PDB file of C-alpha atoms in Angstrom:
ATOM      1  CA  GLN A   1       8.115  -4.643  17.097  1.00  0.00           C
ATOM      2  CA  VAL A   2       7.365  -4.097  13.417  1.00  0.00           C
ATOM      3  CA  GLN A   3       8.165  -0.890  11.634  1.00  0.00           C
ATOM      4  CA  LEU A   4       6.986   0.227   8.228  1.00  0.00           C
ATOM      5  CA  VAL A   5       8.520   3.270   6.612  1.00  0.00           C
ATOM      6  CA  GLU A   6       7.140   4.724   3.382  1.00  0.00           C
ATOM      7  CA  SER A   7       8.982   6.956   0.979  1.00  0.00           C
ATOM      8  CA  GLY A   8       8.669   8.250  -2.549  1.00  0.00           C
ATOM      9  CA  GLY A   9       5.737  10.593  -2.287  1.00  0.00           C
ATOM     10  CA  GLY A  10       5.763  14.051  -3.760  1.00  0.00           C
ATOM     11  CA  LEU A  11       4.194  16.502  -6.168  1.00  0.00           C
ATOM     12  CA  VAL A  12       3.507  15.380  -9.716  1.00  0.00           C
ATOM     13  CA  GLN A  13       1.476  16.689 -12.612  1.00  0.00           C
ATOM     14  CA  THR A  14      -1.597  14.980 -14.000  1.00  0.00           C
ATOM     15  CA  GLY A  15      -0.550  12.021 -16.094  1.00  0.00           C
ATOM     16  CA  GLY A  16       2.737  11.625 -14.284  1.00  0.00           C
ATOM     17  CA  SER A  17       4.129   8.711 -12.325  1.00  0.00           C
ATOM     18  CA  LEU A  18       5.442   8.021  -8.859  1.00  0.00           C
ATOM     19  CA  LYS A  19       6.870   4.950  -7.198  1.00  0.00           C
ATOM     20  CA  LEU A  20       6.288   4.549  -3.497  1.00  0.00           C
ATOM     21  CA  SER A  21       8.428   2.306  -1.349  1.00  0.00           C
ATOM     22  CA  CYS A  22       7.753   0.670   1.986  1.00  0.00           C
ATOM     23  CA  ALA A  23      10.582  -0.740   4.066  1.00  0.00           C
ATOM     24  CA  ALA A  24       9.597  -3.306   6.684  1.00  0.00           C
ATOM     25  CA  SER A  25      11.721  -4.168   9.695  1.00  0.00           C
ATOM     26  CA  GLY A  26      11.512  -5.825  13.054  1.00  0.00           C
ATOM     27  CA  ARG A  27      13.105  -8.778  14.793  1.00  0.00           C
ATOM     28  CA  THR A  28       9.855 -10.710  14.903  1.00  0.00           C
ATOM     29  CA  PHE A  29       8.670  -9.701  11.460  1.00  0.00           C
ATOM     30  CA  THR A  30       8.649 -12.580   9.043  1.00  0.00           C
ATOM     31  CA  PHE A  31       7.900 -10.882   5.783  1.00  0.00           C
ATOM     32  CA  SER A  32       6.560 -13.937   4.030  1.00  0.00           C
ATOM     33  CA  MET A  33       3.836 -14.358   6.642  1.00  0.00           C
ATOM     34  CA  TYR A  34       2.239 -10.964   6.051  1.00  0.00           C
ATOM     35  CA  THR A  35      -0.122  -9.612   3.475  1.00  0.00           C
ATOM     36  CA  MET A  36       1.194  -6.210   2.483  1.00  0.00           C
ATOM     37  CA  ALA A  37      -1.149  -3.483   1.370  1.00  0.00           C
ATOM     38  CA  TRP A  38      -1.399   0.144   0.386  1.00  0.00           C
ATOM     39  CA  PHE A  39      -4.208   2.374   1.561  1.00  0.00           C
ATOM     40  CA  ARG A  40      -4.759   6.047   1.049  1.00  0.00           C
ATOM     41  CA  GLN A  41      -6.596   8.810   2.808  1.00  0.00           C
ATOM     42  CA  ALA A  42      -7.589  12.136   1.339  1.00  0.00           C
ATOM     43  CA  PRO A  43      -8.552  15.111   3.532  1.00  0.00           C
ATOM     44  CA  GLY A  44     -12.020  14.676   4.970  1.00  0.00           C
ATOM     45  CA  LYS A  45     -12.361  11.135   3.664  1.00  0.00           C
ATOM     46  CA  GLU A  46     -12.026   7.690   5.139  1.00  0.00           C
ATOM     47  CA  ARG A  47      -8.969   5.595   4.586  1.00  0.00           C
ATOM     48  CA  GLU A  48      -9.508   3.473   1.492  1.00  0.00           C
ATOM     49  CA  PHE A  49      -7.981   0.343   0.090  1.00  0.00           C
ATOM     50  CA  VAL A  50      -5.690   0.704  -2.900  1.00  0.00           C
ATOM     51  CA  THR A  51      -4.006  -2.658  -3.405  1.00  0.00           C
ATOM     52  CA  ARG A  52      -2.567  -5.655  -1.595  1.00  0.00           C
ATOM     53  CA  ILE A  53      -0.334  -8.613  -2.206  1.00  0.00           C
ATOM     54  CA  SER A  54      -1.118 -11.859  -0.415  1.00  0.00           C
ATOM     55  CA  TRP A  55       1.301 -13.398   2.033  1.00  0.00           C
ATOM     56  CA  ASN A  56       1.014 -16.947   0.755  1.00  0.00           C
ATOM     57  CA  ASP A  57       0.699 -16.954  -3.014  1.00  0.00           C
ATOM     58  CA  GLY A  58       1.643 -13.418  -3.967  1.00  0.00           C
ATOM     59  CA  ARG A  59      -1.663 -12.744  -5.637  1.00  0.00           C
ATOM     60  CA  THR A  60      -2.466  -9.103  -6.093  1.00  0.00           C
ATOM     61  CA  TYR A  61      -5.737  -7.276  -5.683  1.00  0.00           C
ATOM     62  CA  TYR A  62      -6.634  -3.749  -6.691  1.00  0.00           C
ATOM     63  CA  ALA A  63      -9.345  -1.235  -6.053  1.00  0.00           C
ATOM     64  CA  GLU A  64     -11.251  -0.389  -9.212  1.00  0.00           C
ATOM     65  CA  PHE A  65      -9.661   3.030  -9.481  1.00  0.00           C
ATOM     66  CA  ALA A  66      -6.205   1.460  -9.316  1.00  0.00           C
ATOM     67  CA  LYS A  67      -6.638  -1.228 -11.941  1.00  0.00           C
ATOM     68  CA  GLY A  68      -4.516  -0.646 -14.994  1.00  0.00           C
ATOM     69  CA  ARG A  69      -2.673   2.304 -13.443  1.00  0.00           C
ATOM     70  CA  PHE A  70      -1.133   1.053 -10.192  1.00  0.00           C
ATOM     71  CA  THR A  71       1.087  -1.948  -9.602  1.00  0.00           C
ATOM     72  CA  ILE A  72       2.099  -3.460  -6.292  1.00  0.00           C
ATOM     73  CA  SER A  73       5.217  -5.551  -5.973  1.00  0.00           C
ATOM     74  CA  ARG A  74       7.402  -6.913  -3.230  1.00  0.00           C
ATOM     75  CA  ASP A  75      11.029  -7.826  -2.659  1.00  0.00           C
ATOM     76  CA  ALA A  76      10.933 -10.422   0.064  1.00  0.00           C
ATOM     77  CA  ALA A  77      14.694 -10.675   0.414  1.00  0.00           C
ATOM     78  CA  ASN A  78      14.928  -7.002   1.294  1.00  0.00           C
ATOM     79  CA  LYS A  79      11.529  -6.729   2.990  1.00  0.00           C
ATOM     80  CA  MET A  80      10.349  -4.057   0.610  1.00  0.00           C
ATOM     81  CA  VAL A  81       6.976  -3.340  -0.948  1.00  0.00           C
ATOM     82  CA  TYR A  82       6.466  -0.970  -3.830  1.00  0.00           C
ATOM     83  CA  LEU A  83       3.582   0.870  -5.405  1.00  0.00           C
ATOM     84  CA  GLN A  84       4.124   2.039  -8.939  1.00  0.00           C
ATOM     85  CA  MET A  85       1.536   4.645  -9.866  1.00  0.00           C
ATOM     86  CA  ASN A  86       1.084   5.756 -13.454  1.00  0.00           C
ATOM     87  CA  SER A  87      -1.345   8.084 -15.200  1.00  0.00           C
ATOM     88  CA  LEU A  88      -1.940   9.922 -11.967  1.00  0.00           C
ATOM     89  CA  LYS A  89      -5.001  12.101 -11.562  1.00  0.00           C
ATOM     90  CA  PRO A  90      -5.789  14.942  -9.155  1.00  0.00           C
ATOM     91  CA  GLU A  91      -8.215  12.629  -7.341  1.00  0.00           C
ATOM     92  CA  ASP A  92      -5.268  10.391  -6.453  1.00  0.00           C
ATOM     93  CA  THR A  93      -4.051  13.118  -4.130  1.00  0.00           C
ATOM     94  CA  ALA A  94      -3.859  11.629  -0.633  1.00  0.00           C
ATOM     95  CA  VAL A  95      -1.587  10.350   2.057  1.00  0.00           C
ATOM     96  CA  TYR A  96      -0.564   6.826   1.104  1.00  0.00           C
ATOM     97  CA  TYR A  97      -0.003   4.266   3.838  1.00  0.00           C
ATOM     98  CA  CYS A  98       1.747   0.939   3.813  1.00  0.00           C
ATOM     99  CA  ALA A  99       0.178  -1.748   5.980  1.00  0.00           C
ATOM    100  CA  ALA A 100       1.003  -5.270   7.084  1.00  0.00           C
ATOM    101  CA  GLY A 101      -1.486  -7.846   8.232  1.00  0.00           C
ATOM    102  CA  GLN A 102      -1.108 -11.432   9.214  1.00  0.00           C
ATOM    103  CA  ARG A 103      -3.657 -13.418   7.256  1.00  0.00           C
ATOM    104  CA  PRO A 104      -6.269 -10.657   7.170  1.00  0.00           C
ATOM    105  CA  ALA A 105      -9.816 -11.965   7.020  1.00  0.00           C
ATOM    106  CA  ASP A 106     -10.782  -9.136   4.689  1.00  0.00           C
ATOM    107  CA  GLY A 107      -7.760  -7.696   3.003  1.00  0.00           C
ATOM    108  CA  ASN A 108      -9.602  -4.603   1.843  1.00  0.00           C
ATOM    109  CA  ARG A 109     -10.452  -3.368   5.347  1.00  0.00           C
ATOM    110  CA  PRO A 110      -7.983  -1.260   7.314  1.00  0.00           C
ATOM    111  CA  TYR A 111      -8.920  -2.841  10.635  1.00  0.00           C
ATOM    112  CA  ASN A 112      -7.472  -6.146   9.471  1.00  0.00           C
ATOM    113  CA  TYR A 113      -3.979  -4.724   9.427  1.00  0.00           C
ATOM    114  CA  GLY A 114      -2.009  -4.486  12.616  1.00  0.00           C
ATOM    115  CA  TYR A 115       0.952  -2.491  11.418  1.00  0.00           C
ATOM    116  CA  TRP A 116       1.049   0.830   9.611  1.00  0.00           C
ATOM    117  CA  GLY A 117       3.598   3.236   8.335  1.00  0.00           C
ATOM    118  CA  GLN A 118       3.488   6.967   8.949  1.00  0.00           C
ATOM    119  CA  GLY A 119       2.288   7.709   5.426  1.00  0.00           C
ATOM    120  CA  THR A 120       3.698   9.616   2.504  1.00  0.00           C
ATOM    121  CA  GLN A 121       1.953  12.511   0.787  1.00  0.00           C
ATOM    122  CA  VAL A 122       1.119  12.269  -2.901  1.00  0.00           C
ATOM    123  CA  THR A 123      -0.144  15.418  -4.574  1.00  0.00           C
ATOM    124  CA  VAL A 124      -1.238  15.463  -8.186  1.00  0.00           C
ATOM    125  CA  SER A 125      -1.648  18.884  -9.721  1.00  0.00           C
ATOM    126  CA  SER A 126      -4.081  19.572 -12.524  1.00  0.00           C
TER     127      SER A 126
END
């Protein structure tokens, strides 16, 4: 059983910053074997890819809207993944989800990830 628990969401003004955390646990969960990703879902919209960090080489990938503003990082020793979000905009308002996938064929697609957290709400006020 793998569990992912997000934290760090909240209400922030336009231009502000937030750092989300994702704690991974589970007896069978070998952190280094999983690509870790962040997705988000706004009301009435589909879940969309934000960023991911590859299981094998640690390379990072970002959605266009996230480039230059968001940074993903991981702490393998403590099985943690982080999402630093800067220069936040009202359109960043969404529930943010942490996801884990074992060698996902397409790391930008939600269906390639087998484990999900419960999500954390991020609201950016204008």
